[in-house]
PDB file of C-alpha atoms in Angstrom:
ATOM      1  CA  UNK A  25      40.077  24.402 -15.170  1.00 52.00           C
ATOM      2  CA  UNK A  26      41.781  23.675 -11.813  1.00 68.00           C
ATOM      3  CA  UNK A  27      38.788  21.594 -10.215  1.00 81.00           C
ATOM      4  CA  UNK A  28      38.511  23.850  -7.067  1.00 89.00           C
ATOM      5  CA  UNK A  29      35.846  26.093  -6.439  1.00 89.00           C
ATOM      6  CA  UNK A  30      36.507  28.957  -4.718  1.00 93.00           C
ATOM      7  CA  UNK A  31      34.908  29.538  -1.048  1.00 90.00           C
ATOM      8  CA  UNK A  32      32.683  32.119  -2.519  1.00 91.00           C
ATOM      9  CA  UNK A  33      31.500  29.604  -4.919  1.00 91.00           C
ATOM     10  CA  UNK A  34      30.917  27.040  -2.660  1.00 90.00           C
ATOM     11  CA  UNK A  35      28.745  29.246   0.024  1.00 87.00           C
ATOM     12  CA  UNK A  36      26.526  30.448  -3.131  1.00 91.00           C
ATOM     13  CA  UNK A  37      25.931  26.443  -3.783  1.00 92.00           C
ATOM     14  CA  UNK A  38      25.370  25.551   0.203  1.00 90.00           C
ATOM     15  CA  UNK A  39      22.769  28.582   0.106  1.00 89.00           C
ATOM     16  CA  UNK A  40      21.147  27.256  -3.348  1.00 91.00           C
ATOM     17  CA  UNK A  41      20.882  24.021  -1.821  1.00 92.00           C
ATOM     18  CA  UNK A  42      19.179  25.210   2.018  1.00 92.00           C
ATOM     19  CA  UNK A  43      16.670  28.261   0.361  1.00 91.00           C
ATOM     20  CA  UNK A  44      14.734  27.445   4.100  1.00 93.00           C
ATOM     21  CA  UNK A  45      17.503  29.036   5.500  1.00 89.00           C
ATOM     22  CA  UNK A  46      17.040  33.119   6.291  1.00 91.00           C
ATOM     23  CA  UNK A  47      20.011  35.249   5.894  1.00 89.00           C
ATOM     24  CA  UNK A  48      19.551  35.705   9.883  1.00 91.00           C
ATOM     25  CA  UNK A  49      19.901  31.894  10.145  1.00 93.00           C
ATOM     26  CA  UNK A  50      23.094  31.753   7.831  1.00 90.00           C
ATOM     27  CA  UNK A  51      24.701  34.462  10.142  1.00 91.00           C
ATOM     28  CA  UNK A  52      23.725  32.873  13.354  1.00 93.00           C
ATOM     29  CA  UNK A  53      25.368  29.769  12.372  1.00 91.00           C
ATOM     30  CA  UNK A  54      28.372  31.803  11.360  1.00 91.00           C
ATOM     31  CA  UNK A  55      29.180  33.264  14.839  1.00 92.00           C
ATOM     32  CA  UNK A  56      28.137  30.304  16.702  1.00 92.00           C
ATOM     33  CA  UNK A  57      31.039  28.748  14.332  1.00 93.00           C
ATOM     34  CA  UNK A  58      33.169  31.342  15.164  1.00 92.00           C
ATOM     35  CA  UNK A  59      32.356  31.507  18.813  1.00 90.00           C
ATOM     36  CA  UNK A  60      33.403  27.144  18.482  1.00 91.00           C
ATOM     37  CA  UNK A  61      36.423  28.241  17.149  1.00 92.00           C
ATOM     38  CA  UNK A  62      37.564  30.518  19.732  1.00 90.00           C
ATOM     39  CA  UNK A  63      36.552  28.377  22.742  1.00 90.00           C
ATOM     40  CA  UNK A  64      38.830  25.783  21.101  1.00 93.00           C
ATOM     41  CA  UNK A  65      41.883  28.222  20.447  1.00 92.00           C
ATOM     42  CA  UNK A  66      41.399  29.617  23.767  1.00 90.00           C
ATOM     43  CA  UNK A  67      41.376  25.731  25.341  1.00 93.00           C
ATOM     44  CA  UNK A  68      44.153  24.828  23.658  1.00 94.00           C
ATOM     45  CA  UNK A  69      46.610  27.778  25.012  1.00 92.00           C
ATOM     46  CA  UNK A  70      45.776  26.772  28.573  1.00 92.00           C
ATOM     47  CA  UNK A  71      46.735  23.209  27.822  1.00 95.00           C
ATOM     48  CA  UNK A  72      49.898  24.727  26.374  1.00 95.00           C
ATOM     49  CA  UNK A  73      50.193  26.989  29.237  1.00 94.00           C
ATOM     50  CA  UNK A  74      49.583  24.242  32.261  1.00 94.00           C
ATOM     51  CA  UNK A  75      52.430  21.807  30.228  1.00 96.00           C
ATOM     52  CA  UNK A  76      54.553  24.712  29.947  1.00 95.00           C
ATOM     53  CA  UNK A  77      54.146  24.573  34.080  1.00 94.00           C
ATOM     54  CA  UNK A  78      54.558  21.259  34.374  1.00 96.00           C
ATOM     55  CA  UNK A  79      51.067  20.730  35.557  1.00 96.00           C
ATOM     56  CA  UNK A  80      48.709  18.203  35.390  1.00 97.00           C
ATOM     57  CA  UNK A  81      45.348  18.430  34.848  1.00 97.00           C
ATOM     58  CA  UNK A  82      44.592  16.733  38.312  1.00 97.00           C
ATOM     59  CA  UNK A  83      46.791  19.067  39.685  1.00 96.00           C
ATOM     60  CA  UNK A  84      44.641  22.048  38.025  1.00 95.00           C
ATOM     61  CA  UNK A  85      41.509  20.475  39.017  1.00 95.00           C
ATOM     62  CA  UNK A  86      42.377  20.607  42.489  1.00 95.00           C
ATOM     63  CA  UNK A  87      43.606  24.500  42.444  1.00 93.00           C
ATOM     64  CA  UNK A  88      40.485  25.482  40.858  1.00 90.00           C
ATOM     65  CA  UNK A  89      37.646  22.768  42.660  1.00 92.00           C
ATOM     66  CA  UNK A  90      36.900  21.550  39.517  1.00 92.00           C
ATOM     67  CA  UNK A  91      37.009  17.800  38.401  1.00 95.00           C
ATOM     68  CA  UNK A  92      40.138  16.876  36.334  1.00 96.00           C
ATOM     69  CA  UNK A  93      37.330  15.756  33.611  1.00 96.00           C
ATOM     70  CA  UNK A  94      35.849  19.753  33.190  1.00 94.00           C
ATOM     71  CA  UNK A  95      39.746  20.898  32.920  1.00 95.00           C
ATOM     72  CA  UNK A  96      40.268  18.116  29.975  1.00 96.00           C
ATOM     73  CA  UNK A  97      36.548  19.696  28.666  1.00 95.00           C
ATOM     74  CA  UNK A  98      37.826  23.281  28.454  1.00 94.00           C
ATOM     75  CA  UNK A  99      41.556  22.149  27.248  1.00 95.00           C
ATOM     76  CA  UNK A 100      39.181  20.999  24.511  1.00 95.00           C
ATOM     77  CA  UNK A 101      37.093  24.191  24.119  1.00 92.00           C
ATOM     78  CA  UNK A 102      33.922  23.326  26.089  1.00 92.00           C
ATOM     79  CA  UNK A 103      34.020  26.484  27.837  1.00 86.00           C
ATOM     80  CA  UNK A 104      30.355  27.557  29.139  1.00 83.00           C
ATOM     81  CA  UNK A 105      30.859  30.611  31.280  1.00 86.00           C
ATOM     82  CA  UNK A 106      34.280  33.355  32.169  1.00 86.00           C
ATOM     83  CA  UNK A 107      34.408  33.050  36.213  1.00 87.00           C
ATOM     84  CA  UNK A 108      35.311  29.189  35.501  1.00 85.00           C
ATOM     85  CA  UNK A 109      37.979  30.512  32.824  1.00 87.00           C
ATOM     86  CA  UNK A 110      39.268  33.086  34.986  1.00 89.00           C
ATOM     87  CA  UNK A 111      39.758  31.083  37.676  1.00 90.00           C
ATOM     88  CA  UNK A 112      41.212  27.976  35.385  1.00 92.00           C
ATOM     89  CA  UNK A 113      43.731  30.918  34.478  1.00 93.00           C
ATOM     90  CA  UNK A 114      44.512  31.882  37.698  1.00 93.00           C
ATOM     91  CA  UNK A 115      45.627  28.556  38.909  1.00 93.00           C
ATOM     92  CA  UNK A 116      48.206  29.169  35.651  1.00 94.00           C
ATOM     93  CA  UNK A 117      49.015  32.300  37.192  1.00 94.00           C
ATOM     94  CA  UNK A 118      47.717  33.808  34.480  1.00 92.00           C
ATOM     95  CA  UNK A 119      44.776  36.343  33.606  1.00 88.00           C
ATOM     96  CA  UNK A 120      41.677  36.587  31.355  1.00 88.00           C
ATOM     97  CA  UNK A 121      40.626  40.034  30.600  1.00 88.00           C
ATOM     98  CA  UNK A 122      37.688  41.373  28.799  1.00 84.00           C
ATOM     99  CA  UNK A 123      37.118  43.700  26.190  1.00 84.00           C
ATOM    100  CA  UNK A 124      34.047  45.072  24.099  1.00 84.00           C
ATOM    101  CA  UNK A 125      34.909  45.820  20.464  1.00 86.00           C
ATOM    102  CA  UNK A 126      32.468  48.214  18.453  1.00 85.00           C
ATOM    103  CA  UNK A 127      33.286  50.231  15.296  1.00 90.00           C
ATOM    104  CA  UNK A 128      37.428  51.253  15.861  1.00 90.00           C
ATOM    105  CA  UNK A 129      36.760  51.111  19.472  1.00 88.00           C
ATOM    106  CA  UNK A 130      38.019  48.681  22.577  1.00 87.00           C
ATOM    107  CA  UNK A 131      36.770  49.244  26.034  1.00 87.00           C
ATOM    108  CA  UNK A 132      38.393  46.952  28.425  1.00 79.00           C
ATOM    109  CA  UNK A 133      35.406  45.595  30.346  1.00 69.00           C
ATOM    110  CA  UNK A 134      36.876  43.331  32.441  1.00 65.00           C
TER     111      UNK A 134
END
């Protein structure tokens, strides 16, 4: 025996332990932990992007009328609506686009 559990094995203890919690619950959680996880990615490649340019994030701040402190918030994945993100990746010269995913489809929506 290796002493690891495998992730399957440790969800099925994590729901023994929480029975309050619905399967509706458990998946909520899931996407808002996925939805964390993006924001963060997403943050992080405009940091990369602005040191790529040389930028600071004063310099950002000012291009977009935002405070240098909100840039350093959505270089770290607080990110709490698109037009601020589209216009953060503007300054970059760079674009956001949208796109609604459902079944095989992709409709670009923005």
């Amino acid at each position: 025996m290796s002493g690891h559990s495998s992730w399957a094995e440790v969800k099925r203890r994590v729901r023994e332990a929480h029975p309050e919690v619905s399967d509706a619950q458990w998946e909520e959680r899931k996407q808002a932990a996925r939805t964390a996880t993006e924001a963060y990615v997403l943050g992080h490649h405009l940091r990369e992007i602005r040191e790529e340019q040389g930028l600071t994030q004063a310099q950002v701040a000012a291009s977009v009328g935002i405070s240098q402190a909100r840039v350093s918030q959505i270089e770290r994945g607080e990110i709490h609506n698109l037009e601020t993100i589209r216009t953060y990746a503007a300054a970059l010269g760079a674009r956001i686009t949208v796109s609604i995913e459902y079944g095989d489809r992709t409709i670009g929506a923005a």
